[in-house]
Amino acid sequence: MTSNTQVSISKSDFGTLSCGTNTDIYTLKNQLGTRISITNYGGIITHWYCKDREGQSDDIVLGYDNITSYEQDTYYLGAVIGRYAGRIDKGVLNIDGTEHQLSLNGAQNQLHGGFKGLNKRLWHGEIKKETNKVSLVLTYTSPDSEEGFPGTVNFKVIYSLDSNNTFDVEYFAETDKKTVVNLTQHTYFNLLGHTNGDINSHEVMLNADTFLPMNQDIYPTGELASVKDSCHDFTKLTTIGENIDNNSDEQVAIAKGYDNYWLFNEEVLCAGKLAAQVQTASNGRRIDVYTDQPCVILYTANYIDGSHLGKQEHTYQARAALCIETQQAFDKEHLAPQTACLITPDAPFYSKTSFVMTTF
Ligand code: BGC
C-alpha cells in the first residue's frame, strides 16, 4: 500500500433531526482495520471498530442506530461535552464578581453544559486529508448567554485517525468575553465489544497518585486524597471489578462504582508520559491515553439503566462501559472548578488527548 491509501475518510447521510435539519456521519478508516464513525450532531462518536489480537474486529463503543435516539439520549453517549463538563453547583458562575445564572438541567446544578450543551448542537463538518492522517474538523459558534454562559464562543474539535492507529481529539475555544470552558469526550468504551456485557474484567491504569473525594451530591469536597491503599489506586494496571462493588469504600458507594476526578502526575503533563491505559486480557485490545489535561474522570457507566435501546437493539446496563474523560476542571493549585477553566479573548483554549490502539 502506498502511504496515502492507508487512511481514508468518507461522508454520508445520518438522517433528519426533529427540527427537520439533516445530519451527516463521517467514517475515518486506516489500513489496520480501525473504522471510527462520527456524526456532526454533538460531535458524537457512534462506532469505533478495531481489531483484537486475533484480527477480529468489534465495535468497542456504546451508541445508537439512529439520530432520533441520539436526540433523546440522556447518557451523553460518545459526545463532545461542553461548554462546561461536570456539575456547577446551583448553576451559579461567578466571574470577576459578576454572577451568571446558568440553566439547571441537573438536581440543583448544571450538568455537562445544560439542556442543550455541545452534545446536542449541530456542528459544521469539514474533511481534511494529510499523508497518513485523515481528520474531521467540526466547528460550532455558541452565542452569548447560551445556557446562561457569558461570551460568544467559537468551538472547534478536530478528530484525526492516522496509519499508526492513533486517534487524536483536539479542542479549541475562543471567546469575545471572559468565560469558562471545560471540554471532554464522553465515549463509553467496552473493549470486549459493545454488546458483550460489563467492563468488570477490564484492566485500567491511571498515572495519578491523588484523586478528589466527592460528597453525597457528587461534588469534590475540596480534599486532595492519596490513592495509596484505596480502591482508587490505579497506579498499576488493576482489574476494574476488584473494587467496583466495594461499598465499604465511601467513594465507591456514593458513585455506585467509579466517578471521581483523578489528578495526573507531573510526568503526564511535563513529559508527555502515558496518562491512562485500558486493556482486556481475553482479546488483547489495549488503548493508551496521552493528554495535556490535568485530570481525568474515570466513569463506569453507573447511571445507565437499560432505558434506551442501543445499537443492534441492544439494551445497555450499568457498568456496560467506561469513560476516560480527560479534562480541565481541577488542577493542583486551583481546587475550585471554574477558576482553572477561565478563558479570555487573549487566551483561547486548546487541548489534545490521544487514544493509541494496540494489541498485546
Ligand atoms: C459524570 C457523571 C455523570 C455522567 C452522566 C459523567 O461524566 O462524571 O457524574 O452522571 O457523566 O452521563
Tab-separated table of C-alpha atoms and ligand atoms in Angstrom:
chain	number	residue	atom	x	y	z
A	1	MET	CA	0.000	0.000	0.000
A	2	THR	CA	1.270	3.480	-0.719
A	3	SER	CA	1.146	5.935	2.147
A	4	ASN	CA	-1.902	7.880	1.007
A	5	THR	CA	-4.062	4.782	0.635
A	6	GLN	CA	-3.525	3.800	4.261
A	7	VAL	CA	-6.155	6.172	5.589
A	8	SER	CA	-9.460	7.390	4.226
A	9	ILE	CA	-12.470	9.413	5.238
A	10	SER	CA	-15.986	9.414	3.814
A	11	LYS	CA	-19.224	11.231	4.473
A	12	SER	CA	-22.837	10.067	4.294
A	13	ASP	CA	-26.312	10.929	5.459
A	14	PHE	CA	-27.242	10.190	9.088
A	15	GLY	CA	-30.894	11.187	8.995
A	16	THR	CA	-33.006	14.132	9.994
A	17	LEU	CA	-33.325	15.839	13.368
A	18	SER	CA	-36.790	16.532	14.806
A	19	CYS	CA	-36.371	20.161	13.682
A	20	GLY	CA	-36.083	18.931	10.079
A	21	THR	CA	-32.359	19.554	9.648
A	22	ASN	CA	-30.216	16.895	8.092
A	23	THR	CA	-27.203	15.349	9.841
A	24	ASP	CA	-24.089	13.700	8.456
A	25	ILE	CA	-21.910	10.816	9.508
A	26	TYR	CA	-18.199	10.664	8.696
A	27	THR	CA	-16.141	7.481	8.752
A	28	LEU	CA	-12.375	7.541	9.313
A	29	LYS	CA	-10.518	4.343	8.368
A	30	ASN	CA	-6.974	3.067	8.341
A	31	GLN	CA	-5.161	0.040	6.941
A	32	LEU	CA	-5.045	-1.614	10.386
A	33	GLY	CA	-8.784	-2.219	10.277
A	34	THR	CA	-9.800	0.674	12.511
A	35	ARG	CA	-13.024	2.372	11.471
A	36	ILE	CA	-14.423	5.246	13.520
A	37	SER	CA	-17.718	6.960	12.681
A	38	ILE	CA	-18.656	10.408	13.945
A	39	THR	CA	-21.760	12.490	13.380
A	40	ASN	CA	-21.743	16.274	13.204
A	41	TYR	CA	-24.657	16.191	15.691
A	42	GLY	CA	-22.921	16.661	19.060
A	43	GLY	CA	-19.573	15.569	17.605
A	44	ILE	CA	-20.708	12.100	18.657
A	45	ILE	CA	-18.514	9.068	18.048
A	46	THR	CA	-21.110	6.498	17.038
A	47	HIS	CA	-18.996	3.479	16.065
A	48	TRP	CA	-15.397	2.502	16.748
A	49	TYR	CA	-14.331	-0.777	15.166
A	50	CYS	CA	-10.880	-2.085	15.921
A	51	LYS	CA	-9.134	-5.417	15.768
A	52	ASP	CA	-8.193	-7.641	18.661
A	53	ARG	CA	-5.049	-9.785	18.869
A	54	GLU	CA	-6.592	-12.420	16.566
A	55	GLY	CA	-7.572	-9.834	13.983
A	56	GLN	CA	-11.244	-9.973	14.974
A	57	SER	CA	-12.942	-6.603	14.582
A	58	ASP	CA	-15.584	-5.374	17.035
A	59	ASP	CA	-17.406	-2.141	17.706
A	60	ILE	CA	-15.986	-1.080	21.085
A	61	VAL	CA	-18.235	1.899	21.919
A	62	LEU	CA	-21.816	2.232	23.098
A	63	GLY	CA	-24.206	4.102	20.841
A	64	TYR	CA	-27.485	4.149	18.936
A	65	ASP	CA	-28.532	3.191	15.427
A	66	ASN	CA	-30.249	6.445	14.515
A	67	ILE	CA	-30.197	10.191	15.028
A	68	THR	CA	-33.550	10.266	16.844
A	69	SER	CA	-32.137	8.105	19.619
A	70	TYR	CA	-29.150	10.445	19.927
A	71	GLU	CA	-31.549	13.395	20.257
A	72	GLN	CA	-33.331	11.566	23.082
A	73	ASP	CA	-30.174	10.299	24.773
A	74	THR	CA	-29.584	11.217	28.417
A	75	TYR	CA	-26.304	9.330	28.909
A	76	TYR	CA	-24.142	11.578	26.671
A	77	LEU	CA	-23.048	8.513	24.671
A	78	GLY	CA	-19.978	9.326	22.584
A	79	ALA	CA	-20.484	13.091	22.648
A	80	VAL	CA	-18.353	16.200	22.961
A	81	ILE	CA	-19.135	17.686	26.374
A	82	GLY	CA	-19.232	21.436	26.996
A	83	ARG	CA	-19.363	24.320	27.446
A	84	TYR	CA	-18.528	23.008	30.897
A	85	ALA	CA	-18.055	19.281	31.561
A	86	GLY	CA	-19.201	18.356	35.053
A	87	ARG	CA	-21.555	19.928	37.569
A	88	ILE	CA	-21.786	23.585	38.534
A	89	ASP	CA	-23.477	23.903	41.924
A	90	LYS	CA	-26.817	25.740	41.684
A	91	GLY	CA	-25.717	26.755	38.191
A	92	VAL	CA	-24.035	29.838	39.589
A	93	LEU	CA	-20.951	31.038	37.795
A	94	ASN	CA	-19.012	33.906	39.345
A	95	ILE	CA	-16.643	35.770	37.059
A	96	ASP	CA	-14.878	38.832	38.475
A	97	GLY	CA	-17.696	39.398	40.984
A	98	THR	CA	-20.500	39.084	38.433
A	99	GLU	CA	-22.879	36.196	38.946
A	100	HIS	CA	-24.212	34.375	35.919
A	101	GLN	CA	-27.183	32.060	36.432
A	102	LEU	CA	-26.808	29.041	34.185
A	103	SER	CA	-29.650	26.758	33.129
A	104	LEU	CA	-30.331	23.992	35.660
A	105	ASN	CA	-30.662	20.626	33.938
A	106	GLY	CA	-29.484	18.633	36.985
A	107	ALA	CA	-30.648	18.368	40.560
A	108	GLN	CA	-29.852	21.917	41.720
A	109	ASN	CA	-26.942	22.089	39.321
A	110	GLN	CA	-25.956	22.411	35.740
A	111	LEU	CA	-24.516	19.213	34.288
A	112	HIS	CA	-22.411	18.980	31.107
A	113	GLY	CA	-23.341	22.378	29.663
A	114	GLY	CA	-27.101	22.469	30.278
A	115	PHE	CA	-30.200	21.222	28.484
A	116	LYS	CA	-28.659	21.704	25.064
A	117	GLY	CA	-24.942	21.533	25.580
A	118	LEU	CA	-22.387	20.991	22.818
A	119	ASN	CA	-23.563	17.360	22.728
A	120	LYS	CA	-26.961	18.411	21.336
A	121	ARG	CA	-25.786	21.011	18.788
A	122	LEU	CA	-25.340	20.561	15.085
A	123	TRP	CA	-21.722	21.269	14.170
A	124	HIS	CA	-20.313	22.166	10.772
A	125	GLY	CA	-18.095	19.396	9.399
A	126	GLU	CA	-15.046	19.658	7.086
A	127	ILE	CA	-12.854	16.855	5.861
A	128	LYS	CA	-9.058	17.220	5.939
A	129	LYS	CA	-6.597	14.788	4.377
A	130	GLU	CA	-2.866	14.625	5.036
A	131	THR	CA	-0.285	11.953	4.351
A	132	ASN	CA	-1.045	9.073	6.708
A	133	LYS	CA	-3.744	11.004	8.562
A	134	VAL	CA	-7.374	11.985	7.976
A	135	SER	CA	-9.343	14.459	10.061
A	136	LEU	CA	-12.852	15.663	10.653
A	137	VAL	CA	-12.903	19.326	11.635
A	138	LEU	CA	-16.084	20.285	13.491
A	139	THR	CA	-16.973	23.889	14.309
A	140	TYR	CA	-19.815	25.415	16.266
A	141	THR	CA	-20.381	29.004	17.397
A	142	SER	CA	-22.176	29.196	20.710
A	143	PRO	CA	-23.917	32.565	21.059
A	144	ASP	CA	-23.562	34.831	24.104
A	145	SER	CA	-25.793	33.629	27.005
A	146	GLU	CA	-26.399	30.176	25.560
A	147	GLU	CA	-27.453	28.029	28.552
A	148	GLY	CA	-26.529	31.092	30.645
A	149	PHE	CA	-22.808	31.259	29.793
A	150	PRO	CA	-21.280	34.644	29.007
A	151	GLY	CA	-19.448	35.262	25.733
A	152	THR	CA	-19.833	34.184	22.135
A	153	VAL	CA	-17.514	31.212	21.840
A	154	ASN	CA	-16.176	29.637	18.655
A	155	PHE	CA	-15.617	25.956	19.348
A	156	LYS	CA	-13.599	23.640	17.155
A	157	VAL	CA	-12.991	19.933	17.646
A	158	ILE	CA	-10.660	18.037	15.342
A	159	TYR	CA	-10.837	14.257	15.294
A	160	SER	CA	-7.926	12.579	13.461
A	161	LEU	CA	-7.032	8.981	12.716
A	162	ASP	CA	-3.576	8.046	11.479
A	163	SER	CA	-1.923	4.989	9.969
A	164	ASN	CA	-0.258	4.126	13.317
A	165	ASN	CA	-3.650	3.599	14.961
A	166	THR	CA	-3.674	6.846	16.919
A	167	PHE	CA	-6.935	8.713	17.267
A	168	ASP	CA	-6.477	12.335	18.358
A	169	VAL	CA	-9.095	14.673	19.746
A	170	GLU	CA	-8.122	18.345	19.670
A	171	TYR	CA	-10.281	21.033	21.265
A	172	PHE	CA	-10.178	24.760	20.522
A	173	ALA	CA	-12.285	27.574	22.013
A	174	GLU	CA	-12.014	31.306	21.501
A	175	THR	CA	-14.255	33.865	23.156
A	176	ASP	CA	-15.110	37.565	22.915
A	177	LYS	CA	-15.661	37.836	26.715
A	178	LYS	CA	-14.125	36.255	29.784
A	179	THR	CA	-15.886	32.927	30.318
A	180	VAL	CA	-15.283	29.332	31.336
A	181	VAL	CA	-14.866	26.242	29.208
A	182	ASN	CA	-14.120	22.672	30.135
A	183	LEU	CA	-14.259	20.223	27.263
A	184	THR	CA	-14.118	16.474	27.165
A	185	GLN	CA	-15.183	13.450	25.176
A	186	HIS	CA	-17.799	11.077	26.582
A	187	THR	CA	-17.168	7.875	24.667
A	188	TYR	CA	-18.238	4.761	26.553
A	189	PHE	CA	-15.670	2.030	25.818
A	190	ASN	CA	-16.170	-1.687	26.143
A	191	LEU	CA	-13.094	-3.369	24.654
A	192	LEU	CA	-14.927	-6.707	24.575
A	193	GLY	CA	-17.392	-5.184	22.109
A	194	HIS	CA	-20.420	-3.043	22.910
A	195	THR	CA	-22.859	-5.958	23.283
A	196	ASN	CA	-20.601	-8.075	25.433
A	197	GLY	CA	-21.652	-7.361	28.997
A	198	ASP	CA	-19.891	-5.372	31.676
A	199	ILE	CA	-16.396	-3.935	31.936
A	200	ASN	CA	-15.517	-5.609	35.246
A	201	SER	CA	-12.729	-7.622	33.601
A	202	HIS	CA	-11.106	-4.536	32.041
A	203	GLU	CA	-7.736	-3.557	33.448
A	204	VAL	CA	-7.092	0.132	33.964
A	205	MET	CA	-4.011	2.197	34.769
A	206	LEU	CA	-4.268	5.870	35.711
A	207	ASN	CA	-0.974	7.756	36.121
A	208	ALA	CA	-2.310	9.579	39.170
A	209	ASP	CA	-1.227	9.410	42.814
A	210	THR	CA	-4.103	11.596	44.013
A	211	PHE	CA	-7.834	11.908	43.490
A	212	LEU	CA	-10.644	14.156	44.681
A	213	PRO	CA	-13.153	12.608	47.077
A	214	MET	CA	-16.768	13.585	46.442
A	215	ASN	CA	-19.624	14.419	48.796
A	216	GLN	CA	-23.107	12.864	48.552
A	217	ASP	CA	-24.056	15.378	45.842
A	218	ILE	CA	-21.066	14.283	43.721
A	219	TYR	CA	-19.078	17.498	44.219
A	220	PRO	CA	-15.433	17.368	45.245
A	221	THR	CA	-15.136	18.015	48.987
A	222	GLY	CA	-12.015	20.152	48.406
A	223	GLU	CA	-9.787	17.485	49.905
A	224	LEU	CA	-6.930	16.048	47.876
A	225	ALA	CA	-6.569	12.355	48.775
A	226	SER	CA	-3.785	9.900	48.106
A	227	VAL	CA	-4.875	6.832	46.145
A	228	LYS	CA	-2.488	4.667	48.182
A	229	ASP	CA	-4.206	1.702	49.847
A	230	SER	CA	-7.585	2.788	48.462
A	231	CYS	CA	-9.988	1.412	45.850
A	232	HIS	CA	-8.872	4.382	43.735
A	233	ASP	CA	-5.319	3.176	43.311
A	234	PHE	CA	-4.881	2.527	39.583
A	235	THR	CA	-1.202	3.464	39.506
A	236	LYS	CA	-0.588	-0.085	38.254
A	237	LEU	CA	-2.894	-1.941	35.877
A	238	THR	CA	-5.808	-3.058	38.063
A	239	THR	CA	-8.928	-5.026	37.225
A	240	ILE	CA	-11.918	-2.706	37.472
A	241	GLY	CA	-14.140	-5.386	39.020
A	242	GLU	CA	-11.837	-5.830	42.019
A	243	ASN	CA	-13.397	-2.986	43.972
A	244	ILE	CA	-16.234	-1.613	41.860
A	245	ASP	CA	-18.794	-3.115	44.259
A	246	ASN	CA	-16.819	-2.467	47.404
A	247	ASN	CA	-19.466	-0.455	49.204
A	248	SER	CA	-17.379	-0.336	52.370
A	249	ASP	CA	-15.473	2.341	50.437
A	250	GLU	CA	-17.483	5.532	50.876
A	251	GLN	CA	-16.473	6.936	47.477
A	252	VAL	CA	-17.401	3.785	45.561
A	253	ALA	CA	-20.713	3.673	47.464
A	254	ILE	CA	-21.527	7.325	46.654
A	255	ALA	CA	-20.732	6.927	42.962
A	256	LYS	CA	-22.199	3.419	42.637
A	257	GLY	CA	-18.893	2.489	41.034
A	258	TYR	CA	-16.198	4.862	39.830
A	259	ASP	CA	-16.881	8.540	39.162
A	260	ASN	CA	-14.123	10.726	40.611
A	261	TYR	CA	-11.531	13.200	39.393
A	262	TRP	CA	-8.001	11.811	39.402
A	263	LEU	CA	-5.159	14.328	39.122
A	264	PHE	CA	-2.459	13.259	36.724
A	265	ASN	CA	1.110	13.079	37.935
A	266	GLU	CA	3.595	15.720	36.809
A	267	GLU	CA	5.249	13.426	34.221
A	268	VAL	CA	1.988	13.205	32.246
A	269	LEU	CA	1.803	16.956	31.785
A	270	CYS	CA	5.509	17.815	31.658
A	271	ALA	CA	6.998	14.844	29.869
A	272	GLY	CA	4.071	13.543	27.832
A	273	LYS	CA	4.153	10.201	29.664
A	274	LEU	CA	1.292	7.721	29.451
A	275	ALA	CA	-1.746	9.150	31.259
A	276	ALA	CA	-4.076	6.166	31.244
A	277	GLN	CA	-4.302	2.665	29.858
A	278	VAL	CA	-7.272	0.341	29.389
A	279	GLN	CA	-6.964	-3.247	28.245
A	280	THR	CA	-8.744	-6.594	28.131
A	281	ALA	CA	-6.571	-9.673	28.597
A	282	SER	CA	-9.089	-12.008	26.967
A	283	ASN	CA	-8.807	-10.435	23.499
A	284	GLY	CA	-5.664	-8.337	23.858
A	285	ARG	CA	-7.181	-4.962	22.988
A	286	ARG	CA	-5.432	-2.018	24.582
A	287	ILE	CA	-5.900	1.744	24.450
A	288	ASP	CA	-3.174	4.089	25.708
A	289	VAL	CA	-4.233	7.639	26.513
A	290	TYR	CA	-1.953	10.686	26.355
A	291	THR	CA	-3.157	14.162	27.263
A	292	ASP	CA	-2.219	17.714	28.176
A	293	GLN	CA	-5.170	17.954	30.575
A	294	PRO	CA	-4.537	17.960	34.341
A	295	CYS	CA	-7.152	15.438	35.302
A	296	VAL	CA	-9.457	12.654	34.273
A	297	ILE	CA	-12.786	11.252	35.347
A	298	LEU	CA	-12.984	7.506	35.195
A	299	TYR	CA	-16.725	6.915	34.968
A	300	THR	CA	-18.016	3.348	34.897
A	301	ALA	CA	-21.470	3.984	33.396
A	302	ASN	CA	-23.017	3.800	36.868
A	303	TYR	CA	-26.260	5.510	35.881
A	304	ILE	CA	-27.022	3.533	32.725
A	305	ASP	CA	-30.221	1.649	33.425
A	306	GLY	CA	-31.393	-0.027	30.252
A	307	SER	CA	-33.935	2.659	29.476
A	308	HIS	CA	-32.600	3.467	25.986
A	309	LEU	CA	-32.376	0.985	23.134
A	310	GLY	CA	-28.785	0.935	21.883
A	311	LYS	CA	-27.149	-0.218	18.645
A	312	GLN	CA	-28.349	-3.522	17.176
A	313	GLU	CA	-31.352	-3.331	19.535
A	314	HIS	CA	-29.062	-3.936	22.472
A	315	THR	CA	-30.064	-2.553	25.866
A	316	TYR	CA	-27.099	-1.329	27.900
A	317	GLN	CA	-26.964	-1.778	31.664
A	318	ALA	CA	-24.868	-0.165	34.398
A	319	ARG	CA	-21.132	-0.909	34.005
A	320	ALA	CA	-21.594	-1.763	30.325
A	321	ALA	CA	-18.673	0.534	29.532
A	322	LEU	CA	-16.197	3.000	30.954
A	323	CYS	CA	-15.369	6.581	30.045
A	324	ILE	CA	-11.916	8.114	30.270
A	325	GLU	CA	-12.831	11.806	30.404
A	326	THR	CA	-9.692	13.918	30.336
A	327	GLN	CA	-10.448	17.460	31.382
A	328	GLN	CA	-9.508	20.726	32.906
A	329	ALA	CA	-11.843	21.190	35.839
A	330	PHE	CA	-9.302	20.904	38.615
A	331	ASP	CA	-5.598	21.296	38.920
A	332	LYS	CA	-3.293	21.112	41.881
A	333	GLU	CA	-3.270	24.859	42.516
A	334	HIS	CA	-6.959	25.543	41.938
A	335	LEU	CA	-9.106	23.031	43.689
A	336	ALA	CA	-12.123	25.149	42.851
A	337	PRO	CA	-13.665	24.373	39.486
A	338	GLN	CA	-14.255	27.301	37.147
A	339	THR	CA	-11.093	29.168	38.266
A	340	ALA	CA	-8.929	26.753	36.345
A	341	CYS	CA	-11.234	26.946	33.351
A	342	LEU	CA	-11.314	30.673	32.644
A	343	ILE	CA	-10.615	31.763	29.102
A	344	THR	CA	-10.326	35.320	27.780
A	345	PRO	CA	-10.225	36.880	24.303
A	346	ASP	CA	-6.413	36.987	24.695
A	347	ALA	CA	-6.049	33.465	25.994
A	348	PRO	CA	-8.056	30.979	23.922
A	349	PHE	CA	-8.293	27.327	24.872
A	350	TYR	CA	-6.508	24.446	23.206
A	351	SER	CA	-6.041	20.872	24.324
A	352	LYS	CA	-5.303	17.486	22.889
A	353	THR	CA	-5.956	13.927	24.001
A	354	SER	CA	-4.691	10.921	22.059
A	355	PHE	CA	-6.026	7.375	22.101
A	356	VAL	CA	-3.462	4.879	20.820
A	357	MET	CA	-4.777	1.434	19.892
A	358	THR	CA	-2.542	-1.618	20.175
A	359	THR	CA	-2.866	-5.298	20.994
A	360	PHE	CA	-0.835	-7.459	23.346
B	1	BGC	C1	-20.037	12.265	35.147
B	1	BGC	C2	-21.131	11.616	35.945
B	1	BGC	C3	-22.425	11.889	35.216
B	1	BGC	C4	-22.352	11.271	33.866
B	1	BGC	C5	-23.607	11.486	33.060
B	1	BGC	C6	-20.036	11.704	33.768
B	1	BGC	O1	-19.160	12.460	33.002
B	1	BGC	O2	-18.779	12.069	35.752
B	1	BGC	O3	-21.155	12.140	37.261
B	1	BGC	O4	-23.509	11.401	35.947
B	1	BGC	O5	-21.292	11.843	33.152
B	1	BGC	O6	-23.610	10.656	31.952
